[in-house]
Short mmCIF file of C-alpha atoms and ligand atoms in Angstrom, two decimals:
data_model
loop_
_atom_site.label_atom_id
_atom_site.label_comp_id
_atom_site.label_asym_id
_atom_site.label_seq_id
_atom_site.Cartn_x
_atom_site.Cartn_y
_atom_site.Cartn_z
CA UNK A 1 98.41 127.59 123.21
CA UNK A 2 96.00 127.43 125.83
CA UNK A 3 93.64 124.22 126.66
CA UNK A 4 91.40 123.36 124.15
CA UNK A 5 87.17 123.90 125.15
CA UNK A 6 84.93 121.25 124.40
CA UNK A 7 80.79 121.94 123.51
CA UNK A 8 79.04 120.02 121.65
CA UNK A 9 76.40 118.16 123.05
CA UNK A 10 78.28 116.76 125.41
CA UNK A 11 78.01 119.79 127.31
CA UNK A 12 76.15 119.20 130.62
CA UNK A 13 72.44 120.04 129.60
CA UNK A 14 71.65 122.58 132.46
CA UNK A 15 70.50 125.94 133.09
CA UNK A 16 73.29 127.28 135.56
CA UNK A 17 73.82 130.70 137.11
CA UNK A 18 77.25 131.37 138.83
CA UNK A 19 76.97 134.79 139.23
CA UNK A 20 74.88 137.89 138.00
CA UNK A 21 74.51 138.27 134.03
CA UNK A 22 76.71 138.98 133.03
CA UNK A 23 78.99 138.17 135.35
CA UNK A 24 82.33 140.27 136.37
CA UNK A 25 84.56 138.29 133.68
CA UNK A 26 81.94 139.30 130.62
CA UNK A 27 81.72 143.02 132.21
CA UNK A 28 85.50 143.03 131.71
CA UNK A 29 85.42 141.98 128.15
CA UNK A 30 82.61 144.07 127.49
CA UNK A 31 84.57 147.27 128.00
CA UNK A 32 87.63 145.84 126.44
CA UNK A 33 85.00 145.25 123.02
CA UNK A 34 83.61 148.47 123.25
CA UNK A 35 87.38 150.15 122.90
CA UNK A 36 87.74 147.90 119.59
CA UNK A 37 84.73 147.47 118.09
CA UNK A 38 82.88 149.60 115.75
CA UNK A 39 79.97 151.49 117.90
CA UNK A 40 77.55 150.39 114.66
CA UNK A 41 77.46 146.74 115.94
CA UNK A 42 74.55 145.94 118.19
CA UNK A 43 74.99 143.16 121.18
CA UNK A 44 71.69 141.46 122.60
CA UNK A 45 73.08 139.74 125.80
CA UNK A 46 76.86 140.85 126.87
CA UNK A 47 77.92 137.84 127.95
CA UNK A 48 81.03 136.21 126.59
CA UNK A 49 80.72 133.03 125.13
CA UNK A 50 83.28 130.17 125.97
CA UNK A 51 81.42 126.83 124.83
CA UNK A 52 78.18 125.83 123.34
CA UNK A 53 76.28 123.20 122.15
CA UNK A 54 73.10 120.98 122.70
CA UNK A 55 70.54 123.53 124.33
CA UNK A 56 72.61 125.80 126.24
CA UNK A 57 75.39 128.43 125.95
CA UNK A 58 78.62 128.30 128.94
CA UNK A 59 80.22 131.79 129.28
CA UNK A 60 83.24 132.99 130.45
CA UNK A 61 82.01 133.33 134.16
CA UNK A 62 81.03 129.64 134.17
CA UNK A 63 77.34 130.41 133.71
CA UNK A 64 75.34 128.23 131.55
CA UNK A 65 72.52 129.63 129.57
CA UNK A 66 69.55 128.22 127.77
CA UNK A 67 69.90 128.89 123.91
CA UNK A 68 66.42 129.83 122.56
CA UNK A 69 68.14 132.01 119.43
CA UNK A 70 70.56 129.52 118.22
CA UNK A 71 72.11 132.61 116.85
CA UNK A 72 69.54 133.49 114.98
CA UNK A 73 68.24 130.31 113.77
CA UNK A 74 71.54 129.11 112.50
CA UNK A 75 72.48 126.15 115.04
CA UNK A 76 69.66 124.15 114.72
CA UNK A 77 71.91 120.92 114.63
CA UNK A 78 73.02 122.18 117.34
CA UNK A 79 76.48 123.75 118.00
CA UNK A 80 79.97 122.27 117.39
CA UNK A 81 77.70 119.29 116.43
CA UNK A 82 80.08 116.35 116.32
CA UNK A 83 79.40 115.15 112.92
CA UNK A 84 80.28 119.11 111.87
CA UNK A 85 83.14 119.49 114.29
CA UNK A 86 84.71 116.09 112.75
CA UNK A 87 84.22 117.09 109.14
CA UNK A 88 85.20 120.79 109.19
CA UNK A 89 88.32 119.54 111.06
CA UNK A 90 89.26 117.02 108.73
CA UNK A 91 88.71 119.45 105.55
CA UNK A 92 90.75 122.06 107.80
CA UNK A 93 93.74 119.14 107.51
CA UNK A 94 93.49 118.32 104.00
CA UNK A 95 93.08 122.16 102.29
CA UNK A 96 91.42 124.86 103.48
CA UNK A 97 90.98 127.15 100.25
CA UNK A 98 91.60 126.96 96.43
CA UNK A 99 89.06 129.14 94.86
CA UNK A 100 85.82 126.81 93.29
CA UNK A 101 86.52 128.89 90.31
CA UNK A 102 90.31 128.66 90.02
CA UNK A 103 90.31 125.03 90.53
CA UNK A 104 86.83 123.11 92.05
CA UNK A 105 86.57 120.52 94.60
CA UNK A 106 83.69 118.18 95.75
CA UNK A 107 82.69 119.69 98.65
CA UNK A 108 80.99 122.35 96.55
CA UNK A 109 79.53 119.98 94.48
CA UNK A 110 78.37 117.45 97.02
CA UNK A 111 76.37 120.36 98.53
CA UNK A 112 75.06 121.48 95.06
CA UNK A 113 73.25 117.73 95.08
CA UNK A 114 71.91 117.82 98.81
CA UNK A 115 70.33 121.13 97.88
CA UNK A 116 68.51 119.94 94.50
CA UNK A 117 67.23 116.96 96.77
CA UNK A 118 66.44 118.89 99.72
CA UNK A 119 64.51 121.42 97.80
CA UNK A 120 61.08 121.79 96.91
CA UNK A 121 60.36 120.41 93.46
CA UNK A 122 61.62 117.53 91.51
CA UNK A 123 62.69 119.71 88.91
CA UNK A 124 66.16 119.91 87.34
CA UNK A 125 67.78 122.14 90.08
CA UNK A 126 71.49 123.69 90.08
CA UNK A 127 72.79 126.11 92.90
CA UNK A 128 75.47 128.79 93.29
CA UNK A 129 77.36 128.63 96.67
CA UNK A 130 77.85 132.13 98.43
CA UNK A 131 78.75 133.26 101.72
CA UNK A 132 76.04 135.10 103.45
CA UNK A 133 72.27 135.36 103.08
CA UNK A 134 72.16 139.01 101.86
CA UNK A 135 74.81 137.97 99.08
CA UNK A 136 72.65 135.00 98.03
CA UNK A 137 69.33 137.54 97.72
CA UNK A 138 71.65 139.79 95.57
CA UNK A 139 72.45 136.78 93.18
CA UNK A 140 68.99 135.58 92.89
CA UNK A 141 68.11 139.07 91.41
CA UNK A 142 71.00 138.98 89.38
CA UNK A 143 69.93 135.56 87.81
CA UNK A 144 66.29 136.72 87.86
CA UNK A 145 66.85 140.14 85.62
CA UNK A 146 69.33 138.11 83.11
CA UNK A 147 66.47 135.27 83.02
CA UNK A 148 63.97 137.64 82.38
CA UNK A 149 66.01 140.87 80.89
CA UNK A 150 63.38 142.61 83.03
CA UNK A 151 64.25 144.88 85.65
CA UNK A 152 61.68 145.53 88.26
CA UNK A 153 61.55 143.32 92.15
CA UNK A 154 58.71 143.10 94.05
CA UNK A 155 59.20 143.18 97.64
CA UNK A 156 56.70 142.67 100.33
CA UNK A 157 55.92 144.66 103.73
CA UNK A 158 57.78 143.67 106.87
CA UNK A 159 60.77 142.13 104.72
CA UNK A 160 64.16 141.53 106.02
CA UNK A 161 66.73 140.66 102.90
CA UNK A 162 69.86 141.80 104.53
CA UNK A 163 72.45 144.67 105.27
CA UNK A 164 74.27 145.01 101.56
CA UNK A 165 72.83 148.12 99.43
CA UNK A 166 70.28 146.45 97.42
CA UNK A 167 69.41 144.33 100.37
CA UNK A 168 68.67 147.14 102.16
CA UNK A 169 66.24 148.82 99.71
CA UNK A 170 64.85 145.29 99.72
CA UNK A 171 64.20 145.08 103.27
CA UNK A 172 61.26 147.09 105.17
CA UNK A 173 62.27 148.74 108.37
CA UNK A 174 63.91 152.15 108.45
CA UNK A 175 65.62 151.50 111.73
CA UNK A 176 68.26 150.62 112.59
CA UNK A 177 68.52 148.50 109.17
CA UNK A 178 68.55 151.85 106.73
CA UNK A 179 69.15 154.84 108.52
CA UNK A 180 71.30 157.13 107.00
CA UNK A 181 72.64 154.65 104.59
CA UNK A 182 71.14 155.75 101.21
CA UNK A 183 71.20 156.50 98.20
CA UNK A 184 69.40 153.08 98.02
CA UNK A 185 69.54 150.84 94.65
CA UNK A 186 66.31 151.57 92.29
CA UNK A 187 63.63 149.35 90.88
CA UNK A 188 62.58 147.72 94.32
CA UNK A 189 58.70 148.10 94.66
CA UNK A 190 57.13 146.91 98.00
CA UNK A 191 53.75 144.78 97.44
CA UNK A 192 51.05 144.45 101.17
CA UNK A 193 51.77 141.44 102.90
CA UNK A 194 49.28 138.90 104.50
CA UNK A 195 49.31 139.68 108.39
CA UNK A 196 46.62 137.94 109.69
CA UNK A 197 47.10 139.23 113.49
CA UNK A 198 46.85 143.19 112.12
CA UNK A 199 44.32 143.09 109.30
CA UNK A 200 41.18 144.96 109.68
CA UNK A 201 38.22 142.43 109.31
CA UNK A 202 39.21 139.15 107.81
CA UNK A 203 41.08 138.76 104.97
CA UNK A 204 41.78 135.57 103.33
CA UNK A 205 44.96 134.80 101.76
CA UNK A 206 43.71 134.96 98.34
CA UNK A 207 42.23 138.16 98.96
CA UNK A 208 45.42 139.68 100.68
CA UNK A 209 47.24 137.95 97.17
CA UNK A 210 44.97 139.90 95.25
CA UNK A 211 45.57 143.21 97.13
CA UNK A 212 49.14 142.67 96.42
CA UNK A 213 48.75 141.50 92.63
CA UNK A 214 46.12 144.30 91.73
CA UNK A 215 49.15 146.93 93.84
CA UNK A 216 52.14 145.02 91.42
CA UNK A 217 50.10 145.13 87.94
CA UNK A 218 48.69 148.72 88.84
CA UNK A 219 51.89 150.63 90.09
CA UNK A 220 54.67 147.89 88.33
CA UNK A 221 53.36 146.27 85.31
CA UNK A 222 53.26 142.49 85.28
CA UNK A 223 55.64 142.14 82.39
CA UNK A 224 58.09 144.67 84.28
CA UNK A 225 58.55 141.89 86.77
CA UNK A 226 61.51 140.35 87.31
CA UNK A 227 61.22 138.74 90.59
CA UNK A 228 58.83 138.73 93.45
CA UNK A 229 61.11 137.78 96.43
CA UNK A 230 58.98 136.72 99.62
CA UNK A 231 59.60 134.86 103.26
CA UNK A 232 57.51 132.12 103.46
CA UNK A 233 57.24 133.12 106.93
CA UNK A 234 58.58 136.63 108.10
CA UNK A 235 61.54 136.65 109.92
CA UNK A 236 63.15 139.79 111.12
CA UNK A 237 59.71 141.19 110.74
CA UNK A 238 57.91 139.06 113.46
CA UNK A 239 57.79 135.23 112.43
CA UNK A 240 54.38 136.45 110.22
CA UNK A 241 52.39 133.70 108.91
CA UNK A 242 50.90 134.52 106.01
CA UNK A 243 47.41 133.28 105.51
CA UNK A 244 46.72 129.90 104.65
CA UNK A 245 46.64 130.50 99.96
CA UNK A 246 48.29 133.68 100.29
CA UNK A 247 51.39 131.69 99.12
CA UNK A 248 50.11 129.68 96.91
CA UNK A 249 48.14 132.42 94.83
CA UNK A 250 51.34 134.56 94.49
CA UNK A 251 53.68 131.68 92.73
CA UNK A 252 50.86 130.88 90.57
CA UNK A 253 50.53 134.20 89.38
CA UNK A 254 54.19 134.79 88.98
CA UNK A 255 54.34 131.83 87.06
CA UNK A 256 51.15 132.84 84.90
CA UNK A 257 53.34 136.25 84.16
CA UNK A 258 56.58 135.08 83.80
CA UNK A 259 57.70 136.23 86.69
CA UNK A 260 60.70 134.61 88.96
CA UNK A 261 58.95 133.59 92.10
CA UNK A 262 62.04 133.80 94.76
CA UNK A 263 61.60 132.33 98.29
CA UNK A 264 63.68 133.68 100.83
CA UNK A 265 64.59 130.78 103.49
CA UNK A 266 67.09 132.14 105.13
CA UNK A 267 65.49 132.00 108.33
CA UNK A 268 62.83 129.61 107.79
CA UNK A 269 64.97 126.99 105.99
CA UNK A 270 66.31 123.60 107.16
CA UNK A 271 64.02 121.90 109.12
CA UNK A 272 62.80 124.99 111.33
CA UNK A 273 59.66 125.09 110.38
CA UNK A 274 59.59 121.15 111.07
CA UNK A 275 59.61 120.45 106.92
CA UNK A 276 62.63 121.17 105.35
CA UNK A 277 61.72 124.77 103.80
CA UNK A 278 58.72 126.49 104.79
CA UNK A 279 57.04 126.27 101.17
CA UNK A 280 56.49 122.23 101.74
CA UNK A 281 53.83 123.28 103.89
CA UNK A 282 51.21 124.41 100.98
CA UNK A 283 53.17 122.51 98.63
CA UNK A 284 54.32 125.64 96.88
CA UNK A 285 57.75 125.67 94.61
CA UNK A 286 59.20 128.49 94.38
CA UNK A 287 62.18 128.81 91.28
CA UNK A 288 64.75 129.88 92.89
CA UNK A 289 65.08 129.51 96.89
CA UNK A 290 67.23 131.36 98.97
CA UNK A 291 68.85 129.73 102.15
CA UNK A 292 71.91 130.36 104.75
CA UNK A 293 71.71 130.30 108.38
CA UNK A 294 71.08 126.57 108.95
CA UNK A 295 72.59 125.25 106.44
CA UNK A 296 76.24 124.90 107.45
CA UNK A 297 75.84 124.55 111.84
CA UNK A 298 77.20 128.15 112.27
CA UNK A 299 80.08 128.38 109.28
CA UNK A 300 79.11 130.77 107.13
CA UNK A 301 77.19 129.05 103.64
CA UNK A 302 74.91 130.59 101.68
CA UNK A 303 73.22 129.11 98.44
CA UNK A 304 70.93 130.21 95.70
CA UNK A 305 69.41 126.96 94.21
CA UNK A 306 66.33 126.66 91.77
CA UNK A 307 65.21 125.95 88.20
CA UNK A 308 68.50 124.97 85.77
CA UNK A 309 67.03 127.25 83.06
CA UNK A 310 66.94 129.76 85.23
CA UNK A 311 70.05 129.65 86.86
CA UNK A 312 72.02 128.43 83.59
CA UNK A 313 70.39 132.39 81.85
CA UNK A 314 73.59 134.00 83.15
CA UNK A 315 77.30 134.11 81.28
CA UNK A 316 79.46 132.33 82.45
CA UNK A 317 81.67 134.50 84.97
CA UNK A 318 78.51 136.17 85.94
CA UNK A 319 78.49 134.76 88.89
CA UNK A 320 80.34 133.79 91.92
CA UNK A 321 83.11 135.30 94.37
CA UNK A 322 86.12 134.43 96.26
CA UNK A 323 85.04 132.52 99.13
CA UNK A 324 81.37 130.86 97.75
CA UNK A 325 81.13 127.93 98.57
CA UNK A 326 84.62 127.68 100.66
CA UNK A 327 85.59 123.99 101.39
CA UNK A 328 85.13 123.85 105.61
CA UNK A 329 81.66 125.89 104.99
CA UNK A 330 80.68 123.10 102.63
CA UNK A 331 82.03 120.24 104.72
CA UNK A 332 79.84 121.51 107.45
CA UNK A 333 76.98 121.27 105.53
CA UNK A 334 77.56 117.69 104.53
CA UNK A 335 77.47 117.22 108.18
CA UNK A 336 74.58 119.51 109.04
CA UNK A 337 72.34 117.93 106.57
CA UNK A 338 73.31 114.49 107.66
CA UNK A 339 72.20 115.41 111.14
CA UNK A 340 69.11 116.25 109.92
CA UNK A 341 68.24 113.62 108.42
CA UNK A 342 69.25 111.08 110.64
CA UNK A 343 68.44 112.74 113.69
CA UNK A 344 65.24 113.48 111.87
CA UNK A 345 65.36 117.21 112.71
CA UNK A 346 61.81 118.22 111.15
CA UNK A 347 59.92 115.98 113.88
CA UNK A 348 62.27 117.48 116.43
CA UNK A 349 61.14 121.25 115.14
CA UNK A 350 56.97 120.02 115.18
CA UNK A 351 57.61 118.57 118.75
CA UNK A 352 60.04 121.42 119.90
CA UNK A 353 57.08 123.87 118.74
CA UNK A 354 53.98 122.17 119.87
CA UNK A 355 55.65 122.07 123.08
CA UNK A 356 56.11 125.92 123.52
CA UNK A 357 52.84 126.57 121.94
CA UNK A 358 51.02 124.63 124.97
CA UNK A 359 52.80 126.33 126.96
CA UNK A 360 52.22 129.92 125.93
CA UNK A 361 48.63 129.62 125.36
CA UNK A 362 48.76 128.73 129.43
CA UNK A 363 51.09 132.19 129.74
CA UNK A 364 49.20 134.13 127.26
CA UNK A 365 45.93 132.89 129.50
CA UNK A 366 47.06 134.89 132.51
CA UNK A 367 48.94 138.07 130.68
CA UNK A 368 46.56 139.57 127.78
CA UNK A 369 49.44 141.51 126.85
CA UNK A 370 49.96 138.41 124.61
CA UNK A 371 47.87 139.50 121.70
CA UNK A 372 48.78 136.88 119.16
CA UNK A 373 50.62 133.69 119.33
CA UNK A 374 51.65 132.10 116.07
CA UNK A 375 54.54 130.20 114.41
CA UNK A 376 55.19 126.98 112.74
CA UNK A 377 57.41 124.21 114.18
CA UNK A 378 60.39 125.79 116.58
CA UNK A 379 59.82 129.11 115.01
CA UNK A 380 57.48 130.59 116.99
CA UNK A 381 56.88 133.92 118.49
CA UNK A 382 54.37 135.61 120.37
CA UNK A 383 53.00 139.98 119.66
CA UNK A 384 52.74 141.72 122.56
CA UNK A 385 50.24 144.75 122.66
CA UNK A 386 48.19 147.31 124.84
CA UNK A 387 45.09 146.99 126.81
CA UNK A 388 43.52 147.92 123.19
CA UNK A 389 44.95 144.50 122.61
CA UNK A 390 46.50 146.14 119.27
CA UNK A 391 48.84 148.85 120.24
CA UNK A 392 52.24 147.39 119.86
CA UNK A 393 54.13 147.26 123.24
CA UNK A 394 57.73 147.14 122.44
CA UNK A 395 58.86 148.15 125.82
CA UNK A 396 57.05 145.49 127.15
CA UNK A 397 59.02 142.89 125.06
CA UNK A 398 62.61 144.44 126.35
CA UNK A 399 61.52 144.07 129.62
CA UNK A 400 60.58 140.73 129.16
CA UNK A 401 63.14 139.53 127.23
CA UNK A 402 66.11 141.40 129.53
CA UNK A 403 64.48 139.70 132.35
CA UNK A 404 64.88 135.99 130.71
CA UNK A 405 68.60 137.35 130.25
CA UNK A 406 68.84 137.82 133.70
CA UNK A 407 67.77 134.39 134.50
CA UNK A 408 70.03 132.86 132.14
CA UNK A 409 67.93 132.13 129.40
CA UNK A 410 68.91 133.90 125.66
CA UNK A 411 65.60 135.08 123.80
CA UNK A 412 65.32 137.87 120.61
CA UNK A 413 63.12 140.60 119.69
CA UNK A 414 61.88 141.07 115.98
CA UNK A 415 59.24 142.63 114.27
CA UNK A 416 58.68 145.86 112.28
CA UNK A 417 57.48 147.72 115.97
CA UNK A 418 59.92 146.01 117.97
CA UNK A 419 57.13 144.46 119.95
CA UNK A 420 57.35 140.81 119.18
CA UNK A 421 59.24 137.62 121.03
CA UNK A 422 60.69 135.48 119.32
CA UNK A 423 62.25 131.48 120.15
CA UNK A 424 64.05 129.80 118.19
CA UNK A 425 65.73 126.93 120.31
CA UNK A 426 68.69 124.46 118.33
CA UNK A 427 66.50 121.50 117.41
CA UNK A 428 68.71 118.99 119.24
CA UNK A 429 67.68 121.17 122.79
CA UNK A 430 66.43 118.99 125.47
CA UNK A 431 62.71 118.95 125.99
CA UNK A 432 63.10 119.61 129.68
CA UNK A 433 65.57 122.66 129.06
CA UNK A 434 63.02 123.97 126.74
CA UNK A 435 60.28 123.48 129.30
CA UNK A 436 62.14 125.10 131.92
CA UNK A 437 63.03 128.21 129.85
CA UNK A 438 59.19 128.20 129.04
CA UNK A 439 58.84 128.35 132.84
CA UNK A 440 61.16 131.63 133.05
CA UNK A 441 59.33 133.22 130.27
CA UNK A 442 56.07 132.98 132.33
CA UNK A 443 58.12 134.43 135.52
CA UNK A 444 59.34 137.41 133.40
CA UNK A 445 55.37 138.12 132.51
CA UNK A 446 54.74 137.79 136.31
CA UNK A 447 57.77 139.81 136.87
CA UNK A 448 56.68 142.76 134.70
CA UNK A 449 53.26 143.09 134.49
N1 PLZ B 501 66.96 137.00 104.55
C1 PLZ B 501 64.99 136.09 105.67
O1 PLZ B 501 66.52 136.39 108.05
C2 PLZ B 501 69.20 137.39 108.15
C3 PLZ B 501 69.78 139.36 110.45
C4 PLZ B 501 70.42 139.78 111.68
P1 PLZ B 501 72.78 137.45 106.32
N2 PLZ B 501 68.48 137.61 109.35
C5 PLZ B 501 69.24 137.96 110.54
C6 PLZ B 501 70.95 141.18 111.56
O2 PLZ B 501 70.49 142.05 112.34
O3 PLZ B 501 71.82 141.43 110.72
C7 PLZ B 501 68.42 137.23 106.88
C8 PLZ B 501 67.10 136.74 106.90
C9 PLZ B 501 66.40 136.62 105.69
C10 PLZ B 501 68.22 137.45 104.49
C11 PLZ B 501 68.98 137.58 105.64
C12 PLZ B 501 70.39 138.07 105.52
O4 PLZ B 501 71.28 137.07 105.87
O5 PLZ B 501 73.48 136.11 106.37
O6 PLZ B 501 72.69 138.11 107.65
O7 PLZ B 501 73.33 138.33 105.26
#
């Protein structure tokens, strides 16, 4: 066996390049992973990855990188966190697999608890443990049509739900999400969203709920409802906002009609958003919540937690799945969550985000290409646009983000044109790695213009 690596934070904290990016190593692999892997799966940066942890990715050419995707929002405790790496190796010792529902453990459990605590709403809460986020969106309408024997979801605009087939008919964007990959499943309706950077005139989010509600009862029927399923904040579909009520409105109307108001965290969960889910922030609770990603520092954990009436509505069997809830994935979320609140994560996330915010306002100053900044905590993203300042530039976005590549720092693209930038830095990064990749993403403007 060869030497073990070591990440973890105690991975020197420093932007690094050794040689071009990637280097001649990661070329190598490269070609050896396009001869074995399916031509379907995308790759953002081809560089090979070796080590990781705090802020900042080492690849197999010895350059170090700074992480501002966290692998899409899912290391925000940072990778091969100690208090994960220690856990999942000790569960790794004692038994790795039995089957929750052939014989249970309290790992399972243990996480059940967290997540009715960590939730919004002091309700009675229980949870079903899955394995990735599109599977818990699937159960959530599963619990939601035997709760309400009704068969219609509501879906907004923008949405990202996931890759399985009624994920997909959930989620928005044609390409490269759908493409060729119908028959689709029926009964998914898609309700307007609040954008507040794209709306024509002003519209408040009560009034964009009420353009959505008078679209549901209209073309749906209210008591056809099963579910509305919304991001709190979009995700895959440009880290969205919603305006301030929009929210709000939509639960209370879903609970006025007896309709299963279903949060999608996935992204936005876990102390991203600098509160633990993004619904804290206007106080709304949602009755069921949907989270993955975060929740497990990079092992695979997926949950659907929310009212006990609701989720108790379904037979038993109904639900679960060979792997839900597997004992490493829920050891690592003991230790995630522990990190988060001792290392008191959401603070980190406010901090983390207020300091790319000043900073992008200063970029977005010099580079009106920036046509709307917006975010909440370390989710943040900026819209880049034409000298119209609404045309959406999504070449100017690759260009921008392949040149941050090139300098060694990791950023994504989202949104529904492909034209937005998005950073979402592990919450444990340091301050002056953050600053410093804030101070390449200005270069790359420079750069490009
Ligand atoms: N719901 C809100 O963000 C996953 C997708 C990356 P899975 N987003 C990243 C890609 O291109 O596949 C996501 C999400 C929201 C559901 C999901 C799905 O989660 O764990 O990828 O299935």
């Amino acid at each position: 066996m060869s030497e073990a690596i070591f990440g973890g934070p105690a991975l020197p904290q420093q932007r690094h390049l050794a040689t071009e990016i990637p280097g001649p190593v990661s070329r190598e692999r490269f070609a050896r992973r396009q001869r074995l892997v399916a031509g379907g799966v995308g790759t953002t940066l081809p560089v090979f990855v070796e080590a990781a942890g705090g802020g900042v990715l080492r690849d197999v050419d010895g350059n170090v990188l700074i992480d501002l995707a966290s692998g899409i929002a899912v290391t925000g405790v940072g990778n091969a966190a100690p208090e994960v790496a220690e856990r999942v190796a000790a569960q790794v010792r004692a038994f790795t697999h039995t089957c929750f529902m052939v014989t249970p453990y309290d790992g399972y459990v243990d996480v059940c608890e967290r997540l009715a605590e960590l939730t919004p709403g002091d309700h009675a809460k229980k949870s079903v443990l899955l394995n990735s986020g599109a599977e818990a969106v699937e159960n959530a309408v599963k619990i939601a049509r035997v709760h309400t024997g009704r068969n219609a979801v509501v879906v907004f605009d923008h949405a990202y739900h996931g890759r399985t087939n009624l994920t997909m008919a959930m989620t928005a964007k044609n390409m490269p999400y759908k493409q060729g990959f119908g028959p689709f499943a029926g009964e998914i309706y898609r309700a307007p969203n609040s954008y507040p950077f794209r709306e024509v005139g002003e519209v408040s989010g009560a009034e964009a709920a009420e353009r959505a509600i008078d679209q549901i009862e209209k073309q749906v029927g209210a008591a056809n409802v099963a579910c509305v399923v919304i991001e709190p904040i979009l995700g895959e579909g440009g880290f969205v906002v919603p305006a301030e009520g929009f929210l709000p409105r939509l639960a209370a109307w879903a609970r006025d009609n007896g309709v299963v108001f279903v949060a999608d965290e996935i992204q936005t969960g876990f102390c991203r958003t600098g509160d633990w889910f993004a619904c804290d922030h206007e106080g709304v609770v949602p009755d069921l919540i949907t989270t993955a990603k975060g929740i497990a520092g990079g092992l695979p954990l997926a949950s659907v937690t929310g009212r006990a009436d609701i989720m108790d509505a379904v037979h038993v069997g109904g639900l679960g799945g060979t792997y839900g809830g597997n004992p490493i994935a829920c050891a690592a979320a003991l230790g995630a969550m522990e990190i988060m609140r001792k290392q008191d994560l959401n603070s980190a996330a406010r901090r983390l985000g207020q300091l790319m915010l000043s900073r992008l306002r200063e970029i977005a100053a010099a580079h009106p290409t920036i046509g709307d900044i917006r975010g909440r905590g370390a989710m943040i993203a900026i819209e880049l646009v034409g000298a119209d300042g609404r045309t959406p530039d999504a070449a100017r976005a690759a260009t921008v983000s392949t040149y941050c590549h090139s300098r060694g720092v990791v950023t994504l693209t989202c949104g529904t044109y492909g034209n937005v930038l998005r950073f979402l830095p592990p919450l444990v990064i340091p301050e002056d790695l953050l600053t410093e990749a804030m101070e390449v993403l200005g270069d790359a403007f420079t750069a490009t213009a």
